[in-house]
Amino acid sequence: MGIAVIYLCVLMGMIWPLQSQADIFKYVDPSGRVYFTDKKKNKYYKRVVKTRKYNYSKSRRSSWKLLKQRRKKVEPIVARVADKHQLDPKLLHAIIRAESAYDPLAVSHAGAVGLMQLMPATARRFGVTNRRDPAQSIEGGARYLKTLLKQFRSKDLAIAAYNAGEGAVQKYGNRIPPYKETRTYVKRVLQNYRNE
């Protein structure tokens, strides 16, 4: 039973994400006991699992490159929609980046979908029938954002309402709600906006 559990642990180690960066060595002592370790203690330890080194800087470069590729695909839509609704295209880009990293298939744990992460009720409210369609998502999100900017007359509050809902901002006296997620979101969007 003990050996079976050890082998199970080894198998789990094999499928563990590669960024764990730990080789696994096995040693069988003269009495038949099996030992596993991530450090080779002597010549009798044989490597049974080899993991490749995870290159974090390369991963970040790949992510950045993918983000730029996705953004390039939707830039004409953002420009057109921003012009149509007299919105700052930099603000639309800042929200899209924070919401979905320009992934039109993104789905949040709460059920928001698409580039601008529209919830079903928000999508219906602004005439979006396919939340995964980039043009529809940006159009619906832009219309929602314009409504929020008009209602709250503040970029910060509109961004907070985009994340937490209009009711949450109103509930706290037209202030950014004291939700950690919302406050972090507002900072992220404003940072994205400044970097545009």
PDB file of N, CA and C in Angstrom, residues 24-127:
ATOM      1  N   ILE A  24      12.827  14.497 -10.083  1.00  0.00           N
ATOM      2  CA  ILE A  24      12.546  13.512  -9.035  1.00  0.00           C
ATOM      3  C   ILE A  24      13.519  12.353  -9.192  1.00  0.00           C
ATOM      4  N   PHE A  25      14.159  11.988  -8.076  1.00  0.00           N
ATOM      5  CA  PHE A  25      15.112  10.882  -8.057  1.00  0.00           C
ATOM      6  C   PHE A  25      14.573   9.746  -7.193  1.00  0.00           C
ATOM      7  N   LYS A  26      14.894   8.525  -7.598  1.00  0.00           N
ATOM      8  CA  LYS A  26      14.410   7.325  -6.898  1.00  0.00           C
ATOM      9  C   LYS A  26      15.613   6.511  -6.416  1.00  0.00           C
ATOM     10  N   TYR A  27      15.453   5.958  -5.223  1.00  0.00           N
ATOM     11  CA  TYR A  27      16.491   5.089  -4.674  1.00  0.00           C
ATOM     12  C   TYR A  27      15.806   3.892  -4.018  1.00  0.00           C
ATOM     13  N   VAL A  28      16.321   2.689  -4.292  1.00  0.00           N
ATOM     14  CA  VAL A  28      15.821   1.473  -3.651  1.00  0.00           C
ATOM     15  C   VAL A  28      16.942   0.949  -2.751  1.00  0.00           C
ATOM     16  N   ASP A  29      16.649   0.894  -1.429  1.00  0.00           N
ATOM     17  CA  ASP A  29      17.704   0.443  -0.516  1.00  0.00           C
ATOM     18  C   ASP A  29      17.805  -1.086  -0.529  1.00  0.00           C
ATOM     19  N   PRO A  30      18.835  -1.647   0.120  1.00  0.00           N
ATOM     20  CA  PRO A  30      19.045  -3.106   0.081  1.00  0.00           C
ATOM     21  C   PRO A  30      17.857  -3.929   0.588  1.00  0.00           C
ATOM     22  N   SER A  31      17.025  -3.336   1.467  1.00  0.00           N
ATOM     23  CA  SER A  31      15.869  -4.100   1.965  1.00  0.00           C
ATOM     24  C   SER A  31      14.652  -3.963   1.043  1.00  0.00           C
ATOM     25  N   GLY A  32      14.785  -3.202  -0.030  1.00  0.00           N
ATOM     26  CA  GLY A  32      13.688  -3.071  -0.988  1.00  0.00           C
ATOM     27  C   GLY A  32      12.829  -1.831  -0.797  1.00  0.00           C
ATOM     28  N   ARG A  33      13.140  -1.012   0.208  1.00  0.00           N
ATOM     29  CA  ARG A  33      12.376   0.217   0.412  1.00  0.00           C
ATOM     30  C   ARG A  33      12.705   1.205  -0.709  1.00  0.00           C
ATOM     31  N   VAL A  34      11.639   1.908  -1.147  1.00  0.00           N
ATOM     32  CA  VAL A  34      11.801   2.867  -2.242  1.00  0.00           C
ATOM     33  C   VAL A  34      11.728   4.280  -1.678  1.00  0.00           C
ATOM     34  N   TYR A  35      12.673   5.135  -2.102  1.00  0.00           N
ATOM     35  CA  TYR A  35      12.718   6.523  -1.660  1.00  0.00           C
ATOM     36  C   TYR A  35      12.686   7.435  -2.889  1.00  0.00           C
ATOM     37  N   PHE A  36      11.954   8.539  -2.730  1.00  0.00           N
ATOM     38  CA  PHE A  36      11.900   9.559  -3.781  1.00  0.00           C
ATOM     39  C   PHE A  36      12.336  10.896  -3.190  1.00  0.00           C
ATOM     40  N   THR A  37      13.064  11.669  -3.963  1.00  0.00           N
ATOM     41  CA  THR A  37      13.529  12.973  -3.497  1.00  0.00           C
ATOM     42  C   THR A  37      13.742  13.895  -4.695  1.00  0.00           C
ATOM     43  N   ASP A  38      13.840  15.186  -4.423  1.00  0.00           N
ATOM     44  CA  ASP A  38      14.125  16.129  -5.509  1.00  0.00           C
ATOM     45  C   ASP A  38      15.618  16.477  -5.564  1.00  0.00           C
ATOM     46  N   LYS A  39      16.430  15.858  -4.696  1.00  0.00           N
ATOM     47  CA  LYS A  39      17.879  16.060  -4.699  1.00  0.00           C
ATOM     48  C   LYS A  39      18.576  14.715  -4.795  1.00  0.00           C
ATOM     49  N   LYS A  40      19.512  14.607  -5.694  1.00  0.00           N
ATOM     50  CA  LYS A  40      20.280  13.369  -5.845  1.00  0.00           C
ATOM     51  C   LYS A  40      21.319  13.317  -4.728  1.00  0.00           C
ATOM     52  N   LYS A  41      21.128  12.369  -3.791  1.00  0.00           N
ATOM     53  CA  LYS A  41      21.995  12.325  -2.619  1.00  0.00           C
ATOM     54  C   LYS A  41      23.273  11.527  -2.841  1.00  0.00           C
ATOM     55  N   ASN A  42      23.218  10.539  -3.726  1.00  0.00           N
ATOM     56  CA  ASN A  42      24.423   9.781  -4.071  1.00  0.00           C
ATOM     57  C   ASN A  42      24.218   9.129  -5.428  1.00  0.00           C
ATOM     58  N   LYS A  43      25.221   8.364  -5.872  1.00  0.00           N
ATOM     59  CA  LYS A  43      25.166   7.804  -7.225  1.00  0.00           C
ATOM     60  C   LYS A  43      24.087   6.749  -7.407  1.00  0.00           C
ATOM     61  N   TYR A  44      23.524   6.258  -6.306  1.00  0.00           N
ATOM     62  CA  TYR A  44      22.501   5.213  -6.411  1.00  0.00           C
ATOM     63  C   TYR A  44      21.100   5.784  -6.684  1.00  0.00           C
ATOM     64  N   TYR A  45      20.955   7.092  -6.559  1.00  0.00           N
ATOM     65  CA  TYR A  45      19.674   7.725  -6.869  1.00  0.00           C
ATOM     66  C   TYR A  45      19.581   7.908  -8.378  1.00  0.00           C
ATOM     67  N   LYS A  46      18.512   7.398  -8.956  1.00  0.00           N
ATOM     68  CA  LYS A  46      18.302   7.508 -10.403  1.00  0.00           C
ATOM     69  C   LYS A  46      17.151   8.485 -10.672  1.00  0.00           C
ATOM     70  N   ARG A  47      17.386   9.359 -11.651  1.00  0.00           N
ATOM     71  CA  ARG A  47      16.332  10.316 -11.991  1.00  0.00           C
ATOM     72  C   ARG A  47      15.191   9.590 -12.695  1.00  0.00           C
ATOM     73  N   VAL A  48      13.945   9.793 -12.188  1.00  0.00           N
ATOM     74  CA  VAL A  48      12.762   9.170 -12.800  1.00  0.00           C
ATOM     75  C   VAL A  48      11.837  10.207 -13.427  1.00  0.00           C
ATOM     76  N   VAL A  49      11.970  11.475 -13.025  1.00  0.00           N
ATOM     77  CA  VAL A  49      11.170  12.557 -13.613  1.00  0.00           C
ATOM     78  C   VAL A  49      12.105  13.725 -13.868  1.00  0.00           C
ATOM     79  N   LYS A  50      12.104  14.196 -15.105  1.00  0.00           N
ATOM     80  CA  LYS A  50      12.912  15.370 -15.445  1.00  0.00           C
ATOM     81  C   LYS A  50      11.983  16.478 -15.900  1.00  0.00           C
ATOM     82  N   THR A  51      12.098  17.634 -15.270  1.00  0.00           N
ATOM     83  CA  THR A  51      11.271  18.768 -15.691  1.00  0.00           C
ATOM     84  C   THR A  51      12.161  19.796 -16.354  1.00  0.00           C
ATOM     85  N   ARG A  52      11.631  20.418 -17.377  1.00  0.00           N
ATOM     86  CA  ARG A  52      12.424  21.452 -18.036  1.00  0.00           C
ATOM     87  C   ARG A  52      12.249  22.757 -17.274  1.00  0.00           C
ATOM     88  N   LYS A  53      13.229  23.596 -17.385  1.00  0.00           N
ATOM     89  CA  LYS A  53      13.180  24.894 -16.720  1.00  0.00           C
ATOM     90  C   LYS A  53      12.142  25.767 -17.407  1.00  0.00           C
ATOM     91  N   TYR A  54      11.345  26.431 -16.602  1.00  0.00           N
ATOM     92  CA  TYR A  54      10.302  27.309 -17.126  1.00  0.00           C
ATOM     93  C   TYR A  54      10.871  28.715 -17.270  1.00  0.00           C
ATOM     94  N   ASN A  55      10.835  29.239 -18.459  1.00  0.00           N
ATOM     95  CA  ASN A  55      11.411  30.549 -18.734  1.00  0.00           C
ATOM     96  C   ASN A  55      10.331  31.616 -18.571  1.00  0.00           C
ATOM     97  N   TYR A  56      10.307  32.248 -17.376  1.00  0.00           N
ATOM     98  CA  TYR A  56       9.260  33.222 -17.083  1.00  0.00           C
ATOM     99  C   TYR A  56       9.350  34.456 -17.976  1.00  0.00           C
ATOM    100  N   SER A  57      10.574  34.910 -18.262  1.00  0.00           N
ATOM    101  CA  SER A  57      10.689  36.103 -19.101  1.00  0.00           C
ATOM    102  C   SER A  57      10.209  35.810 -20.516  1.00  0.00           C
ATOM    103  N   LYS A  58      10.491  34.602 -21.016  1.00  0.00           N
ATOM    104  CA  LYS A  58      10.005  34.217 -22.339  1.00  0.00           C
ATOM    105  C   LYS A  58       8.489  34.143 -22.342  1.00  0.00           C
ATOM    106  N   SER A  59       7.926  33.598 -21.248  1.00  0.00           N
ATOM    107  CA  SER A  59       6.468  33.495 -21.134  1.00  0.00           C
ATOM    108  C   SER A  59       5.832  34.880 -21.158  1.00  0.00           C
ATOM    109  N   ARG A  60       6.445  35.837 -20.429  1.00  0.00           N
ATOM    110  CA  ARG A  60       5.903  37.196 -20.427  1.00  0.00           C
ATOM    111  C   ARG A  60       5.978  37.817 -21.815  1.00  0.00           C
ATOM    112  N   ARG A  61       7.107  37.565 -22.507  1.00  0.00           N
ATOM    113  CA  ARG A  61       7.234  38.100 -23.875  1.00  0.00           C
ATOM    114  C   ARG A  61       6.161  37.513 -24.784  1.00  0.00           C
ATOM    115  N   SER A  62       5.901  36.197 -24.653  1.00  0.00           N
ATOM    116  CA  SER A  62       4.862  35.553 -25.470  1.00  0.00           C
ATOM    117  C   SER A  62       3.502  36.144 -25.166  1.00  0.00           C
ATOM    118  N   SER A  63       3.224  36.353 -23.868  1.00  0.00           N
ATOM    119  CA  SER A  63       1.931  36.920 -23.472  1.00  0.00           C
ATOM    120  C   SER A  63       1.773  38.321 -24.040  1.00  0.00           C
ATOM    121  N   TRP A  64       2.846  39.104 -23.969  1.00  0.00           N
ATOM    122  CA  TRP A  64       2.803  40.478 -24.478  1.00  0.00           C
ATOM    123  C   TRP A  64       2.580  40.478 -25.983  1.00  0.00           C
ATOM    124  N   LYS A  65       3.259  39.553 -26.679  1.00  0.00           N
ATOM    125  CA  LYS A  65       3.118  39.461 -28.133  1.00  0.00           C
ATOM    126  C   LYS A  65       1.684  39.072 -28.505  1.00  0.00           C
ATOM    127  N   LEU A  66       1.122  38.106 -27.772  1.00  0.00           N
ATOM    128  CA  LEU A  66      -0.253  37.678 -28.026  1.00  0.00           C
ATOM    129  C   LEU A  66      -1.236  38.820 -27.769  1.00  0.00           C
ATOM    130  N   LEU A  67      -1.018  39.552 -26.683  1.00  0.00           N
ATOM    131  CA  LEU A  67      -1.875  40.693 -26.358  1.00  0.00           C
ATOM    132  C   LEU A  67      -1.855  41.716 -27.491  1.00  0.00           C
ATOM    133  N   LYS A  68      -0.658  42.006 -28.014  1.00  0.00           N
ATOM    134  CA  LYS A  68      -0.538  42.973 -29.106  1.00  0.00           C
ATOM    135  C   LYS A  68      -1.229  42.480 -30.377  1.00  0.00           C
ATOM    136  N   GLN A  69      -1.110  41.174 -30.660  1.00  0.00           N
ATOM    137  CA  GLN A  69      -1.769  40.603 -31.846  1.00  0.00           C
ATOM    138  C   GLN A  69      -3.290  40.711 -31.726  1.00  0.00           C
ATOM    139  N   ARG A  70      -3.798  40.354 -30.548  1.00  0.00           N
ATOM    140  CA  ARG A  70      -5.255  40.433 -30.335  1.00  0.00           C
ATOM    141  C   ARG A  70      -5.739  41.876 -30.440  1.00  0.00           C
ATOM    142  N   ARG A  71      -4.979  42.775 -29.835  1.00  0.00           N
ATOM    143  CA  ARG A  71      -5.370  44.189 -29.859  1.00  0.00           C
ATOM    144  C   ARG A  71      -5.439  44.713 -31.293  1.00  0.00           C
ATOM    145  N   LYS A  72      -4.438  44.356 -32.086  1.00  0.00           N
ATOM    146  CA  LYS A  72      -4.373  44.842 -33.462  1.00  0.00           C
ATOM    147  C   LYS A  72      -5.630  44.467 -34.240  1.00  0.00           C
ATOM    148  N   LYS A  73      -6.163  43.271 -33.962  1.00  0.00           N
ATOM    149  CA  LYS A  73      -7.357  42.801 -34.679  1.00  0.00           C
ATOM    150  C   LYS A  73      -8.582  43.662 -34.398  1.00  0.00           C
ATOM    151  N   VAL A  74      -8.664  44.229 -33.191  1.00  0.00           N
ATOM    152  CA  VAL A  74      -9.879  44.969 -32.827  1.00  0.00           C
ATOM    153  C   VAL A  74      -9.700  46.491 -32.844  1.00  0.00           C
ATOM    154  N   GLU A  75      -8.489  46.964 -33.096  1.00  0.00           N
ATOM    155  CA  GLU A  75      -8.262  48.416 -33.094  1.00  0.00           C
ATOM    156  C   GLU A  75      -9.208  49.178 -34.027  1.00  0.00           C
ATOM    157  N   PRO A  76      -9.456  48.695 -35.268  1.00  0.00           N
ATOM    158  CA  PRO A  76     -10.399  49.433 -36.128  1.00  0.00           C
ATOM    159  C   PRO A  76     -11.815  49.489 -35.549  1.00  0.00           C
ATOM    160  N   ILE A  77     -12.235  48.408 -34.896  1.00  0.00           N
ATOM    161  CA  ILE A  77     -13.586  48.392 -34.294  1.00  0.00           C
ATOM    162  C   ILE A  77     -13.642  49.395 -33.149  1.00  0.00           C
ATOM    163  N   VAL A  78     -12.616  49.385 -32.299  1.00  0.00           N
ATOM    164  CA  VAL A  78     -12.584  50.316 -31.159  1.00  0.00           C
ATOM    165  C   VAL A  78     -12.609  51.754 -31.670  1.00  0.00           C
ATOM    166  N   ALA A  79     -11.823  52.049 -32.691  1.00  0.00           N
ATOM    167  CA  ALA A  79     -11.778  53.414 -33.238  1.00  0.00           C
ATOM    168  C   ALA A  79     -13.146  53.840 -33.762  1.00  0.00           C
ATOM    169  N   ARG A  80     -13.796  52.929 -34.507  1.00  0.00           N
ATOM    170  CA  ARG A  80     -15.109  53.248 -35.091  1.00  0.00           C
ATOM    171  C   ARG A  80     -16.166  53.455 -34.006  1.00  0.00           C
ATOM    172  N   VAL A  81     -16.204  52.533 -33.041  1.00  0.00           N
ATOM    173  CA  VAL A  81     -17.214  52.603 -31.976  1.00  0.00           C
ATOM    174  C   VAL A  81     -16.970  53.825 -31.082  1.00  0.00           C
ATOM    175  N   ALA A  82     -15.718  54.100 -30.765  1.00  0.00           N
ATOM    176  CA  ALA A  82     -15.392  55.268 -29.929  1.00  0.00           C
ATOM    177  C   ALA A  82     -15.844  56.560 -30.621  1.00  0.00           C
ATOM    178  N   ASP A  83     -15.586  56.639 -31.918  1.00  0.00           N
ATOM    179  CA  ASP A  83     -15.996  57.821 -32.678  1.00  0.00           C
ATOM    180  C   ASP A  83     -17.519  57.949 -32.712  1.00  0.00           C
ATOM    181  N   LYS A  84     -18.180  56.829 -32.937  1.00  0.00           N
ATOM    182  CA  LYS A  84     -19.647  56.813 -33.005  1.00  0.00           C
ATOM    183  C   LYS A  84     -20.286  57.305 -31.711  1.00  0.00           C
ATOM    184  N   HIS A  85     -19.717  56.898 -30.562  1.00  0.00           N
ATOM    185  CA  HIS A  85     -20.308  57.232 -29.262  1.00  0.00           C
ATOM    186  C   HIS A  85     -19.575  58.372 -28.554  1.00  0.00           C
ATOM    187  N   GLN A  86     -18.643  59.015 -29.266  1.00  0.00           N
ATOM    188  CA  GLN A  86     -17.869  60.128 -28.716  1.00  0.00           C
ATOM    189  C   GLN A  86     -17.221  59.753 -27.387  1.00  0.00           C
ATOM    190  N   LEU A  87     -16.534  58.603 -27.427  1.00  0.00           N
ATOM    191  CA  LEU A  87     -15.795  58.119 -26.264  1.00  0.00           C
ATOM    192  C   LEU A  87     -14.302  58.155 -26.567  1.00  0.00           C
ATOM    193  N   ASP A  88     -13.514  58.228 -25.536  1.00  0.00           N
ATOM    194  CA  ASP A  88     -12.063  58.185 -25.686  1.00  0.00           C
ATOM    195  C   ASP A  88     -11.667  56.737 -26.009  1.00  0.00           C
ATOM    196  N   PRO A  89     -11.080  56.488 -27.193  1.00  0.00           N
ATOM    197  CA  PRO A  89     -10.703  55.116 -27.527  1.00  0.00           C
ATOM    198  C   PRO A  89      -9.694  54.523 -26.542  1.00  0.00           C
ATOM    199  N   LYS A  90      -8.874  55.384 -25.931  1.00  0.00           N
ATOM    200  CA  LYS A  90      -7.909  54.903 -24.943  1.00  0.00           C
ATOM    201  C   LYS A  90      -8.626  54.283 -23.741  1.00  0.00           C
ATOM    202  N   LEU A  91      -9.769  54.843 -23.370  1.00  0.00           N
ATOM    203  CA  LEU A  91     -10.524  54.295 -22.233  1.00  0.00           C
ATOM    204  C   LEU A  91     -11.137  52.940 -22.592  1.00  0.00           C
ATOM    205  N   LEU A  92     -11.637  52.827 -23.819  1.00  0.00           N
ATOM    206  CA  LEU A  92     -12.174  51.536 -24.258  1.00  0.00           C
ATOM    207  C   LEU A  92     -11.067  50.478 -24.262  1.00  0.00           C
ATOM    208  N   HIS A  93      -9.910  50.834 -24.777  1.00  0.00           N
ATOM    209  CA  HIS A  93      -8.786  49.892 -24.781  1.00  0.00           C
ATOM    210  C   HIS A  93      -8.388  49.510 -23.352  1.00  0.00           C
ATOM    211  N   ALA A  94      -8.372  50.486 -22.456  1.00  0.00           N
ATOM    212  CA  ALA A  94      -7.984  50.224 -21.063  1.00  0.00           C
ATOM    213  C   ALA A  94      -8.937  49.229 -20.406  1.00  0.00           C
ATOM    214  N   ILE A  95     -10.225  49.364 -20.704  1.00  0.00           N
ATOM    215  CA  ILE A  95     -11.218  48.450 -20.126  1.00  0.00           C
ATOM    216  C   ILE A  95     -11.110  47.069 -20.757  1.00  0.00           C
ATOM    217  N   ILE A  96     -10.982  47.012 -22.082  1.00  0.00           N
ATOM    218  CA  ILE A  96     -10.866  45.708 -22.747  1.00  0.00           C
ATOM    219  C   ILE A  96      -9.651  44.948 -22.227  1.00  0.00           C
ATOM    220  N   ARG A  97      -8.545  45.664 -22.081  1.00  0.00           N
ATOM    221  CA  ARG A  97      -7.327  44.998 -21.589  1.00  0.00           C
ATOM    222  C   ARG A  97      -7.530  44.451 -20.176  1.00  0.00           C
ATOM    223  N   ALA A  98      -8.161  45.240 -19.316  1.00  0.00           N
ATOM    224  CA  ALA A  98      -8.393  44.797 -17.934  1.00  0.00           C
ATOM    225  C   ALA A  98      -9.424  43.671 -17.873  1.00  0.00           C
ATOM    226  N   GLU A  99     -10.429  43.749 -18.719  1.00  0.00           N
ATOM    227  CA  GLU A  99     -11.521  42.773 -18.670  1.00  0.00           C
ATOM    228  C   GLU A  99     -11.134  41.418 -19.258  1.00  0.00           C
ATOM    229  N   SER A 100     -10.500  41.424 -20.425  1.00  0.00           N
ATOM    230  CA  SER A 100     -10.319  40.159 -21.151  1.00  0.00           C
ATOM    231  C   SER A 100      -8.950  39.961 -21.770  1.00  0.00           C
ATOM    232  N   ALA A 101      -8.059  40.940 -21.618  1.00  0.00           N
ATOM    233  CA  ALA A 101      -6.760  40.895 -22.303  1.00  0.00           C
ATOM    234  C   ALA A 101      -6.957  40.660 -23.806  1.00  0.00           C
ATOM    235  N   TYR A 102      -8.021  41.249 -24.333  1.00  0.00           N
ATOM    236  CA  TYR A 102      -8.346  41.187 -25.766  1.00  0.00           C
ATOM    237  C   TYR A 102      -8.706  39.777 -26.244  1.00  0.00           C
ATOM    238  N   ASP A 103      -9.148  38.933 -25.331  1.00  0.00           N
ATOM    239  CA  ASP A 103      -9.571  37.578 -25.716  1.00  0.00           C
ATOM    240  C   ASP A 103     -11.084  37.567 -25.898  1.00  0.00           C
ATOM    241  N   PRO A 104     -11.577  37.451 -27.138  1.00  0.00           N
ATOM    242  CA  PRO A 104     -13.031  37.504 -27.367  1.00  0.00           C
ATOM    243  C   PRO A 104     -13.781  36.311 -26.778  1.00  0.00           C
ATOM    244  N   LEU A 105     -13.059  35.251 -26.415  1.00  0.00           N
ATOM    245  CA  LEU A 105     -13.700  34.062 -25.853  1.00  0.00           C
ATOM    246  C   LEU A 105     -13.598  34.004 -24.331  1.00  0.00           C
ATOM    247  N   ALA A 106     -13.066  35.055 -23.721  1.00  0.00           N
ATOM    248  CA  ALA A 106     -12.884  35.067 -22.261  1.00  0.00           C
ATOM    249  C   ALA A 106     -14.225  34.936 -21.550  1.00  0.00           C
ATOM    250  N   VAL A 107     -14.220  34.149 -20.471  1.00  0.00           N
ATOM    251  CA  VAL A 107     -15.414  33.958 -19.637  1.00  0.00           C
ATOM    252  C   VAL A 107     -14.982  34.105 -18.185  1.00  0.00           C
ATOM    253  N   SER A 108     -15.677  34.948 -17.436  1.00  0.00           N
ATOM    254  CA  SER A 108     -15.321  35.145 -16.027  1.00  0.00           C
ATOM    255  C   SER A 108     -16.024  34.114 -15.160  1.00  0.00           C
ATOM    256  N   HIS A 109     -15.586  34.017 -13.901  1.00  0.00           N
ATOM    257  CA  HIS A 109     -16.232  33.091 -12.960  1.00  0.00           C
ATOM    258  C   HIS A 109     -17.690  33.485 -12.710  1.00  0.00           C
ATOM    259  N   ALA A 110     -18.017  34.755 -12.939  1.00  0.00           N
ATOM    260  CA  ALA A 110     -19.387  35.227 -12.713  1.00  0.00           C
ATOM    261  C   ALA A 110     -20.279  35.053 -13.940  1.00  0.00           C
ATOM    262  N   GLY A 111     -19.679  34.651 -15.075  1.00  0.00           N
ATOM    263  CA  GLY A 111     -20.477  34.430 -16.280  1.00  0.00           C
ATOM    264  C   GLY A 111     -20.423  35.561 -17.291  1.00  0.00           C
ATOM    265  N   ALA A 112     -19.544  36.552 -17.054  1.00  0.00           N
ATOM    266  CA  ALA A 112     -19.357  37.618 -18.046  1.00  0.00           C
ATOM    267  C   ALA A 112     -18.552  37.040 -19.207  1.00  0.00           C
ATOM    268  N   VAL A 113     -18.889  37.492 -20.428  1.00  0.00           N
ATOM    269  CA  VAL A 113     -18.295  36.887 -21.629  1.00  0.00           C
ATOM    270  C   VAL A 113     -17.807  37.958 -22.588  1.00  0.00           C
ATOM    271  N   GLY A 114     -16.717  37.638 -23.303  1.00  0.00           N
ATOM    272  CA  GLY A 114     -16.268  38.460 -24.426  1.00  0.00           C
ATOM    273  C   GLY A 114     -15.248  39.514 -24.072  1.00  0.00           C
ATOM    274  N   LEU A 115     -14.904  40.310 -25.073  1.00  0.00           N
ATOM    275  CA  LEU A 115     -13.877  41.342 -24.921  1.00  0.00           C
ATOM    276  C   LEU A 115     -14.189  42.297 -23.779  1.00  0.00           C
ATOM    277  N   MET A 116     -15.441  42.723 -23.680  1.00  0.00           N
ATOM    278  CA  MET A 116     -15.810  43.691 -22.651  1.00  0.00           C
ATOM    279  C   MET A 116     -16.561  43.042 -21.497  1.00  0.00           C
ATOM    280  N   GLN A 117     -16.504  41.699 -21.456  1.00  0.00           N
ATOM    281  CA  GLN A 117     -17.034  40.922 -20.331  1.00  0.00           C
ATOM    282  C   GLN A 117     -18.450  41.358 -19.934  1.00  0.00           C
ATOM    283  N   LEU A 118     -19.358  41.229 -20.885  1.00  0.00           N
ATOM    284  CA  LEU A 118     -20.747  41.601 -20.629  1.00  0.00           C
ATOM    285  C   LEU A 118     -21.494  40.463 -19.951  1.00  0.00           C
ATOM    286  N   MET A 119     -22.254  40.807 -18.924  1.00  0.00           N
ATOM    287  CA  MET A 119     -23.150  39.852 -18.284  1.00  0.00           C
ATOM    288  C   MET A 119     -24.394  39.720 -19.180  1.00  0.00           C
ATOM    289  N   PRO A 120     -25.130  38.621 -19.058  1.00  0.00           N
ATOM    290  CA  PRO A 120     -26.303  38.429 -19.928  1.00  0.00           C
ATOM    291  C   PRO A 120     -27.299  39.597 -19.893  1.00  0.00           C
ATOM    292  N   ALA A 121     -27.597  40.112 -18.691  1.00  0.00           N
ATOM    293  CA  ALA A 121     -28.582  41.202 -18.579  1.00  0.00           C
ATOM    294  C   ALA A 121     -28.064  42.476 -19.246  1.00  0.00           C
ATOM    295  N   THR A 122     -26.794  42.768 -19.084  1.00  0.00           N
ATOM    296  CA  THR A 122     -26.208  43.961 -19.711  1.00  0.00           C
ATOM    297  C   THR A 122     -26.208  43.812 -21.227  1.00  0.00           C
ATOM    298  N   ALA A 123     -25.883  42.612 -21.695  1.00  0.00           N
ATOM    299  CA  ALA A 123     -25.886  42.358 -23.141  1.00  0.00           C
ATOM    300  C   ALA A 123     -27.287  42.588 -23.713  1.00  0.00           C
ATOM    301  N   ARG A 124     -28.301  42.045 -23.050  1.00  0.00           N
ATOM    302  CA  ARG A 124     -29.697  42.242 -23.519  1.00  0.00           C
ATOM    303  C   ARG A 124     -30.063  43.720 -23.514  1.00  0.00           C
ATOM    304  N   ARG A 125     -29.682  44.404 -22.443  1.00  0.00           N
ATOM    305  CA  ARG A 125     -30.016  45.823 -22.283  1.00  0.00           C
ATOM    306  C   ARG A 125     -29.476  46.670 -23.438  1.00  0.00           C
ATOM    307  N   PHE A 126     -28.308  46.288 -23.960  1.00  0.00           N
ATOM    308  CA  PHE A 126     -27.683  47.082 -25.012  1.00  0.00           C
ATOM    309  C   PHE A 126     -27.680  46.379 -26.369  1.00  0.00           C
ATOM    310  N   GLY A 127     -28.583  45.420 -26.536  1.00  0.00           N
ATOM    311  CA  GLY A 127     -28.815  44.813 -27.846  1.00  0.00           C
ATOM    312  C   GLY A 127     -27.746  43.869 -28.350  1.00  0.00           C
TER     313      GLY A 127
END
